[in-house]
Short mmCIF file of C-alpha atoms and ligand atoms in Angstrom, two decimals:
data_model
loop_
_atom_site.label_atom_id
_atom_site.label_comp_id
_atom_site.label_asym_id
_atom_site.label_seq_id
_atom_site.Cartn_x
_atom_site.Cartn_y
_atom_site.Cartn_z
CA MET E 1 -64.57 8.18 -44.87
CA THR E 2 -66.61 6.16 -42.34
CA ASP E 3 -63.87 3.60 -42.65
CA LEU E 4 -61.36 6.11 -41.38
CA SER E 5 -63.26 7.23 -38.27
CA THR E 6 -64.01 3.60 -37.38
CA ILE E 7 -60.35 2.72 -37.68
CA ARG E 8 -59.49 5.73 -35.57
CA SER E 9 -61.88 5.00 -32.71
CA GLU E 10 -61.02 1.29 -32.70
CA ALA E 11 -57.30 2.02 -32.69
CA LEU E 12 -57.49 4.61 -29.91
CA GLY E 13 -59.68 2.28 -27.84
CA ALA E 14 -57.25 -0.62 -28.33
CA VAL E 15 -54.28 1.56 -27.32
CA GLN E 16 -55.96 2.58 -24.06
CA ALA E 17 -57.01 -1.04 -23.40
CA ALA E 18 -53.49 -2.46 -23.87
CA ALA E 19 -52.51 -3.66 -20.40
CA ASP E 20 -48.80 -4.15 -21.03
CA LEU E 21 -46.04 -3.38 -23.51
CA ALA E 22 -46.52 -6.65 -25.43
CA ALA E 23 -50.25 -5.97 -25.93
CA LEU E 24 -49.49 -2.39 -26.99
CA ASP E 25 -47.03 -3.61 -29.60
CA ALA E 26 -49.67 -6.01 -30.98
CA VAL E 27 -51.99 -3.00 -31.41
CA ARG E 28 -49.25 -1.07 -33.23
CA VAL E 29 -48.62 -3.94 -35.62
CA GLY E 30 -52.37 -4.33 -36.27
CA VAL E 31 -52.70 -0.67 -37.30
CA LEU E 32 -49.34 0.51 -38.61
CA GLY E 33 -47.52 -2.75 -39.37
CA LYS E 34 -46.99 -4.11 -42.90
CA LYS E 35 -50.44 -5.64 -42.91
CA GLY E 36 -52.02 -3.04 -40.63
CA HIS E 37 -55.30 -1.25 -41.37
CA VAL E 38 -53.75 2.17 -41.97
CA THR E 39 -50.96 0.69 -44.06
CA GLY E 40 -53.61 -1.12 -46.12
CA LEU E 41 -55.39 2.18 -46.83
CA MET E 42 -52.06 3.81 -47.80
CA LYS E 43 -51.77 1.22 -50.53
CA THR E 44 -55.16 2.27 -52.01
CA LEU E 45 -53.90 5.84 -52.63
CA GLY E 46 -52.22 4.74 -55.85
CA GLY E 47 -55.60 3.96 -57.48
CA MET E 48 -57.17 7.36 -56.74
CA SER E 49 -57.50 10.50 -58.78
CA PRO E 50 -54.98 13.23 -57.88
CA ASP E 51 -57.60 15.32 -56.00
CA GLU E 52 -58.94 12.35 -54.09
CA ARG E 53 -55.42 11.21 -53.30
CA LYS E 54 -54.46 14.62 -52.00
CA ALA E 55 -57.47 14.93 -49.69
CA PHE E 56 -57.50 11.34 -48.50
CA GLY E 57 -53.71 11.16 -48.20
CA ALA E 58 -53.66 14.21 -45.93
CA ARG E 59 -56.33 12.75 -43.66
CA LEU E 60 -54.59 9.40 -43.59
CA ASN E 61 -51.27 10.98 -42.60
CA GLU E 62 -52.97 12.97 -39.89
CA LEU E 63 -54.57 9.79 -38.53
CA LYS E 64 -51.25 7.95 -38.66
CA GLY E 65 -49.55 10.76 -36.73
CA GLU E 66 -52.28 10.81 -34.12
CA ILE E 67 -52.16 7.06 -33.58
CA GLU E 68 -48.35 7.19 -33.35
CA SER E 69 -48.40 9.84 -30.65
CA VAL E 70 -51.11 8.01 -28.66
CA LEU E 71 -49.06 4.81 -28.92
CA GLU E 72 -45.98 6.65 -27.66
CA ALA E 73 -47.82 8.20 -24.72
CA ARG E 74 -49.29 4.84 -23.74
CA ARG E 75 -45.89 3.19 -24.05
CA ALA E 76 -44.34 5.73 -21.67
CA ALA E 77 -47.20 5.27 -19.17
CA LEU E 78 -46.89 1.48 -19.28
CA GLU E 79 -43.11 1.65 -18.78
CA THR E 80 -43.49 3.87 -15.74
CA SER E 81 -46.03 1.60 -14.11
CA ALA E 82 -43.91 -1.49 -14.93
CA LEU E 83 -40.99 0.17 -13.13
CA ASP E 84 -43.18 1.13 -10.18
CA ALA E 85 -44.42 -2.45 -9.93
CA ARG E 86 -40.83 -3.76 -9.96
CA LEU E 87 -39.75 -1.28 -7.33
CA ALA E 88 -42.65 -2.32 -5.14
CA SER E 89 -42.15 -6.05 -5.58
CA GLU E 90 -38.34 -6.00 -5.29
CA ARG E 91 -38.15 -3.78 -2.22
CA VAL E 92 -35.22 -4.74 0.04
CA ASP E 93 -36.08 -5.09 3.71
CA VAL E 94 -32.95 -3.72 5.35
CA SER E 95 -34.23 -4.74 8.76
CA LEU E 96 -34.04 -8.47 7.94
CA PRO E 97 -31.29 -10.38 9.80
CA THR E 98 -28.31 -11.34 7.63
CA ARG E 99 -27.93 -14.88 6.38
CA PRO E 100 -25.74 -16.88 8.78
CA GLU E 101 -22.24 -17.53 7.44
CA GLY E 102 -19.84 -20.22 8.63
CA GLN E 103 -17.17 -18.44 10.65
CA GLY E 104 -13.78 -19.98 11.26
CA SER E 105 -12.12 -19.87 14.66
CA LEU E 106 -8.61 -19.86 16.05
CA HIS E 107 -7.14 -23.00 17.59
CA PRO E 108 -6.59 -22.59 21.35
CA ILE E 109 -2.83 -23.11 20.88
CA GLY E 110 -2.58 -20.11 18.55
CA GLN E 111 -4.71 -18.12 20.96
CA VAL E 112 -2.50 -19.01 23.94
CA MET E 113 0.66 -18.15 21.95
CA ASP E 114 -0.86 -14.75 21.12
CA GLU E 115 -1.80 -14.17 24.76
CA VAL E 116 1.71 -15.10 25.94
CA GLY E 117 3.16 -12.85 23.23
CA ALA E 118 0.94 -9.95 24.32
CA ILE E 119 2.01 -10.22 27.97
CA PHE E 120 5.75 -10.59 27.36
CA GLY E 121 5.54 -8.00 24.60
CA GLU E 122 4.46 -5.48 27.23
CA MET E 123 7.58 -6.43 29.22
CA GLY E 124 9.87 -5.73 26.27
CA PHE E 125 10.41 -9.27 25.01
CA THR E 126 10.53 -10.02 21.28
CA TRP E 127 9.38 -13.20 19.52
CA ALA E 128 12.17 -15.53 18.29
CA GLU E 129 12.02 -18.85 16.45
CA GLY E 130 14.26 -21.76 15.54
CA PRO E 131 14.10 -25.02 13.57
CA ASP E 132 12.02 -28.04 14.65
CA ILE E 133 14.76 -30.33 13.38
CA GLU E 134 17.77 -29.47 15.50
CA ASP E 135 21.33 -30.67 15.75
CA ASP E 136 22.53 -32.41 18.84
CA TRP E 137 24.89 -29.55 19.71
CA HIS E 138 22.16 -26.86 20.01
CA ASN E 139 19.61 -29.17 21.62
CA PHE E 140 22.02 -30.64 24.20
CA THR E 141 25.73 -29.84 24.16
CA ALA E 142 25.44 -26.04 24.13
CA LEU E 143 22.95 -26.32 27.00
CA ASN E 144 25.50 -28.01 29.25
CA ILE E 145 24.35 -31.55 28.45
CA PRO E 146 27.52 -33.14 27.00
CA PRO E 147 27.42 -36.37 24.96
CA ASP E 148 27.07 -39.44 27.18
CA HIS E 149 25.91 -37.31 30.10
CA PRO E 150 23.05 -39.04 31.97
CA ALA E 151 20.97 -35.82 31.71
CA ARG E 152 20.38 -36.72 28.05
CA GLN E 153 18.08 -39.45 29.30
CA MET E 154 15.83 -36.88 31.03
CA GLN E 155 14.25 -36.22 27.64
CA ASP E 156 12.84 -39.05 25.53
CA THR E 157 14.34 -37.95 22.27
CA PHE E 158 13.35 -38.72 18.68
CA TYR E 159 16.69 -39.24 16.90
CA LEU E 160 16.86 -38.76 13.13
CA PRO E 161 19.44 -40.29 10.77
CA PRO E 162 22.63 -38.18 11.07
CA ARG E 163 23.52 -35.60 8.46
CA ALA E 164 25.95 -36.51 5.67
CA ASP E 165 28.83 -34.99 7.69
CA GLY E 166 27.89 -37.22 10.63
CA THR E 167 26.17 -34.50 12.72
CA PRO E 168 23.61 -36.18 14.98
CA ILE E 169 20.16 -34.60 14.60
CA VAL E 170 16.97 -34.78 16.62
CA LEU E 171 13.46 -33.41 16.72
CA ARG E 172 14.05 -30.68 19.28
CA THR E 173 12.97 -31.85 22.72
CA HIS E 174 12.48 -28.31 24.01
CA THR E 175 12.63 -24.70 22.79
CA SER E 176 15.87 -24.12 24.75
CA PRO E 177 18.19 -24.59 21.70
CA VAL E 178 16.89 -21.20 20.51
CA GLN E 179 18.58 -19.71 23.60
CA ALA E 180 21.92 -20.77 22.12
CA ARG E 181 20.99 -19.83 18.55
CA THR E 182 20.03 -16.33 19.67
CA MET E 183 23.00 -15.65 21.97
CA LEU E 184 25.35 -16.73 19.17
CA ARG E 185 23.93 -14.20 16.68
CA PRO E 186 26.57 -11.54 15.88
CA ASP E 187 23.99 -8.73 16.08
CA VAL E 188 22.94 -9.92 19.54
CA GLN E 189 26.57 -10.16 20.72
CA LYS E 190 27.15 -6.61 19.51
CA MET E 191 23.97 -5.33 21.16
CA LEU E 192 25.05 -6.93 24.46
CA ALA E 193 28.59 -5.53 24.15
CA ASP E 194 27.01 -2.10 23.68
CA GLY E 195 25.28 -2.51 27.05
CA GLY E 196 21.88 -3.68 25.75
CA SER E 197 19.62 -6.32 27.20
CA LEU E 198 18.45 -9.47 25.40
CA ARG E 199 14.83 -10.44 26.04
CA ILE E 200 13.15 -13.08 23.90
CA ILE E 201 10.32 -15.53 24.04
CA VAL E 202 10.36 -18.57 21.78
CA PRO E 203 6.97 -20.18 21.17
CA GLY E 204 7.10 -23.32 19.06
CA ARG E 205 6.73 -27.07 18.53
CA THR E 206 8.66 -29.61 20.55
CA PHE E 207 8.83 -33.41 20.43
CA ARG E 208 9.29 -36.26 22.88
CA ILE E 209 8.51 -39.98 22.88
CA ASP E 210 5.56 -39.80 25.23
CA SER E 211 1.83 -40.38 24.81
CA ASP E 212 -1.08 -40.33 27.27
CA ALA E 213 -3.90 -37.96 28.31
CA THR E 214 -1.42 -35.26 29.32
CA HIS E 215 1.46 -36.00 26.88
CA THR E 216 1.55 -36.08 23.10
CA PRO E 217 4.66 -36.83 20.98
CA MET E 218 4.37 -33.32 19.53
CA PHE E 219 3.53 -30.48 21.88
CA HIS E 220 4.29 -26.78 22.29
CA GLN E 221 6.54 -24.80 24.57
CA VAL E 222 7.41 -21.20 25.08
CA GLU E 223 10.95 -20.42 26.14
CA GLY E 224 11.96 -17.15 27.77
CA LEU E 225 15.48 -15.73 27.96
CA VAL E 226 16.88 -12.55 29.46
CA ILE E 227 20.62 -11.80 29.26
CA ASP E 228 22.48 -8.67 30.30
CA ARG E 229 24.97 -7.69 33.03
CA THR E 230 22.64 -7.23 36.00
CA THR E 231 19.51 -9.39 35.74
CA HIS E 232 19.18 -11.55 38.85
CA MET E 233 16.89 -14.11 40.42
CA GLY E 234 14.60 -11.40 41.82
CA HIS E 235 13.84 -10.32 38.25
CA LEU E 236 13.09 -13.91 37.30
CA LYS E 237 10.65 -14.14 40.16
CA GLY E 238 8.92 -10.83 39.49
CA CYS E 239 8.66 -11.53 35.77
CA LEU E 240 7.06 -14.96 36.24
CA VAL E 241 4.69 -13.79 38.99
CA ASP E 242 3.50 -10.96 36.74
CA PHE E 243 3.19 -13.29 33.78
CA CYS E 244 1.16 -15.96 35.58
CA ARG E 245 -1.21 -13.47 37.15
CA ALA E 246 -1.75 -11.72 33.82
CA PHE E 247 -2.17 -14.97 31.87
CA PHE E 248 -4.62 -16.63 34.25
CA GLU E 249 -6.29 -13.24 34.84
CA ILE E 250 -6.19 -13.74 38.62
CA ASP E 251 -4.60 -10.79 40.46
CA ASP E 252 -3.77 -12.63 43.69
CA LEU E 253 -2.75 -15.96 42.13
CA PRO E 254 -0.18 -17.50 44.51
CA LEU E 255 3.08 -18.86 43.05
CA ARG E 256 5.52 -21.30 44.62
CA PHE E 257 9.17 -21.45 43.51
CA ARG E 258 10.48 -24.95 44.22
CA PRO E 259 14.23 -25.74 43.96
CA SER E 260 14.87 -28.07 41.05
CA TYR E 261 17.52 -29.21 38.60
CA PHE E 262 18.11 -28.41 34.95
CA PRO E 263 21.56 -28.83 33.40
CA PHE E 264 21.32 -25.39 31.73
CA THR E 265 20.31 -23.30 34.78
CA GLU E 266 21.85 -22.81 38.20
CA PRO E 267 20.11 -22.30 40.52
CA SER E 268 16.96 -23.80 39.05
CA ALA E 269 13.35 -23.60 40.16
CA GLU E 270 10.12 -25.16 39.13
CA VAL E 271 7.11 -22.91 39.48
CA ASP E 272 3.75 -24.03 40.80
CA ILE E 273 0.50 -22.05 40.84
CA GLY E 274 -2.16 -22.27 43.53
CA CYS E 275 -5.27 -24.32 42.87
CA SER E 276 -7.96 -26.36 44.53
CA TRP E 277 -10.02 -29.39 43.61
CA LYS E 278 -13.75 -29.52 44.27
CA ASP E 279 -15.83 -32.55 43.23
CA GLY E 280 -13.09 -33.62 40.85
CA GLU E 281 -13.02 -30.13 39.27
CA LEU E 282 -9.90 -28.02 39.18
CA ARG E 283 -10.01 -24.35 40.11
CA ILE E 284 -6.96 -22.14 39.52
CA GLY E 285 -6.34 -19.58 42.27
CA ALA E 286 -5.56 -19.45 45.99
CA GLY E 287 -6.37 -22.90 47.40
CA ASP E 288 -4.95 -25.85 49.25
CA SER E 289 -3.10 -27.43 46.32
CA TRP E 290 -0.37 -26.67 43.77
CA LEU E 291 0.10 -27.32 40.05
CA GLU E 292 3.49 -27.33 38.37
CA ILE E 293 3.49 -25.17 35.25
CA LEU E 294 7.05 -24.26 34.32
CA GLY E 295 10.79 -24.71 34.73
CA SER E 296 13.19 -21.83 35.21
CA GLY E 297 16.53 -20.68 36.56
CA MET E 298 19.57 -18.49 36.16
CA VAL E 299 21.34 -19.35 32.90
CA HIS E 300 24.29 -21.64 33.71
CA PRO E 301 27.70 -20.00 33.19
CA ASN E 302 28.71 -22.94 31.01
CA VAL E 303 25.81 -22.15 28.65
CA ILE E 304 26.82 -18.50 28.46
CA ALA E 305 30.42 -19.53 27.70
CA ASN E 306 29.30 -22.12 25.11
CA CYS E 307 27.47 -19.30 23.35
CA GLY E 308 30.58 -17.14 23.05
CA LEU E 309 29.83 -14.73 25.91
CA ASP E 310 31.93 -14.09 29.02
CA PRO E 311 30.07 -15.54 32.04
CA ALA E 312 32.02 -13.15 34.29
CA VAL E 313 30.26 -10.27 32.49
CA TYR E 314 26.89 -11.59 31.39
CA GLN E 315 24.11 -13.26 33.33
CA GLY E 316 20.37 -13.71 33.15
CA PHE E 317 17.46 -16.06 33.50
CA ALA E 318 15.53 -18.52 31.38
CA PHE E 319 12.28 -20.37 31.67
CA GLY E 320 10.26 -22.86 29.68
CA MET E 321 6.64 -23.89 29.86
CA GLY E 322 4.13 -26.01 28.01
CA ILE E 323 1.73 -23.91 25.94
CA ASP E 324 -0.76 -26.74 25.61
CA ARG E 325 -0.60 -27.31 29.35
CA ILE E 326 -1.26 -23.71 30.39
CA GLY E 327 -4.01 -23.55 27.75
CA MET E 328 -5.69 -26.68 29.15
CA LEU E 329 -5.53 -25.20 32.65
CA LYS E 330 -6.84 -21.78 31.70
CA TYR E 331 -9.64 -22.95 29.42
CA GLY E 332 -10.61 -26.15 31.24
CA ILE E 333 -9.74 -28.51 28.38
CA PRO E 334 -9.54 -32.01 29.88
CA ASP E 335 -7.59 -34.09 27.33
CA LEU E 336 -4.41 -32.88 25.62
CA ARG E 337 -4.88 -35.33 22.73
CA SER E 338 -8.05 -33.51 21.62
CA PHE E 339 -5.86 -30.50 20.65
CA PHE E 340 -4.53 -32.50 17.72
CA ASP E 341 -7.59 -34.53 16.63
CA SER E 342 -8.75 -31.83 14.17
CA ASP E 343 -12.34 -32.41 15.25
CA LEU E 344 -14.35 -29.39 14.05
CA ARG E 345 -16.98 -29.84 16.77
CA TRP E 346 -14.22 -29.55 19.37
CA LEU E 347 -12.77 -26.51 17.63
CA ARG E 348 -16.17 -24.80 17.43
CA HIS E 349 -16.53 -25.31 21.15
CA TYR E 350 -13.01 -24.32 22.27
CA GLY E 351 -11.97 -22.08 19.34
CA PHE E 352 -11.49 -18.33 19.55
CA SER E 353 -12.69 -15.43 17.46
CA ALA E 354 -10.15 -14.44 14.83
CA LEU E 355 -11.29 -10.83 15.16
CA GLU E 356 -10.22 -10.26 18.73
CA TRP E 357 -6.51 -9.75 19.26
CA PRO E 358 -5.51 -10.50 22.86
CA SER E 359 -4.14 -7.52 24.76
CA LEU E 360 -3.59 -6.73 28.41
CA THR E 361 -5.89 -3.72 28.33
CA GLY E 362 -8.57 -5.34 26.17
CA GLY E 363 -8.83 -8.57 28.17
CA LEU E 364 -6.76 -11.57 27.11
CA GLY E 365 -9.27 -14.39 26.90
CA ARG E 366 -12.79 -14.44 25.55
N1 LIG V 401 13.84 -26.83 28.67
C1 LIG V 401 13.23 -27.24 29.90
C2 LIG V 401 12.31 -28.42 29.64
O1 LIG V 401 11.87 -28.58 28.54
C3 LIG V 401 12.48 -26.13 30.55
C4 LIG V 401 13.38 -25.02 31.01
C5 LIG V 401 13.70 -23.99 30.16
C6 LIG V 401 13.90 -25.01 32.30
C7 LIG V 401 14.53 -22.95 30.58
C8 LIG V 401 14.72 -24.01 32.73
C9 LIG V 401 15.04 -22.98 31.88
O2 LIG V 401 11.99 -29.17 30.52
#
């Protein structure tokens, strides 16, 4: 009998003293496990007289039940405090700054194409494309530069081996062949016959044998073409003045239209924008100097006829400019070759956020 009350007080004391779930389980095993104290006493019941067994067995069961419920209560308490401790130690500080992540950026050429697209998009132009590898007819002949004409030497052309049928092919020297490709499209011819107006820009790669700080063998141009029955030189002028002022984000940017020659336009004009030089640094805007940025003119009647349209009915204007060049001017990038070096440090410096889409109302540049 003393045995039993000693076991009881020791067991209850050990349960309260158990500091964690592992210690509590050790207590349980020591009392109720196969070799536990209470289990050991259970085994002695068999050697007792029926009366003894009845009395002692009842007390033993009562003790076992009590210890079990104390164990259970302690287990629940320990679990709660373990959870509280975890919650306290694993608290998330939502005010901490986020971990920096490497963010990619857009190449200035893509940015400039998007800016040009946003401006001409507002004027009702759509974006057209054509192949980089072009046949001699679209690159030259259709554009009023016949074979053996000296104007072919104006452009330092990369010639490719001719096609199997003998067609001479080149890396396109300008985006102008897409003028011809677009005018020749049956849907475009129908739209024009129905009284519509064709307005496209053609951003893309172009190629010439040329290499120095301001020329690379591969570069980018954007062509513009408007064809309908009434578009005249005044529209050309207004369109390009609006474009240049919007692109360079200078409202009073002066433009100069200088008579020039292109085989595929007549009359032709090169366009200069105002600038000034101070301590070797270029500033775009009203100044005492001029920078040439594009070629333009009224589409030559021969080109319109070569593209299956009646030059007595249809007329319009075209222009072409270097994307890399206007990008260098706008963003102060000194060497054209660095555009194509794939140097990540350069791109981190001159690159643009991929999350900001250029728009006239939202601000074009950064
Ligand atoms: N294709 C010309 C060039 O590359 C530019 C141009 C396009 C000029 C359209 C007039 C009209 O030099």
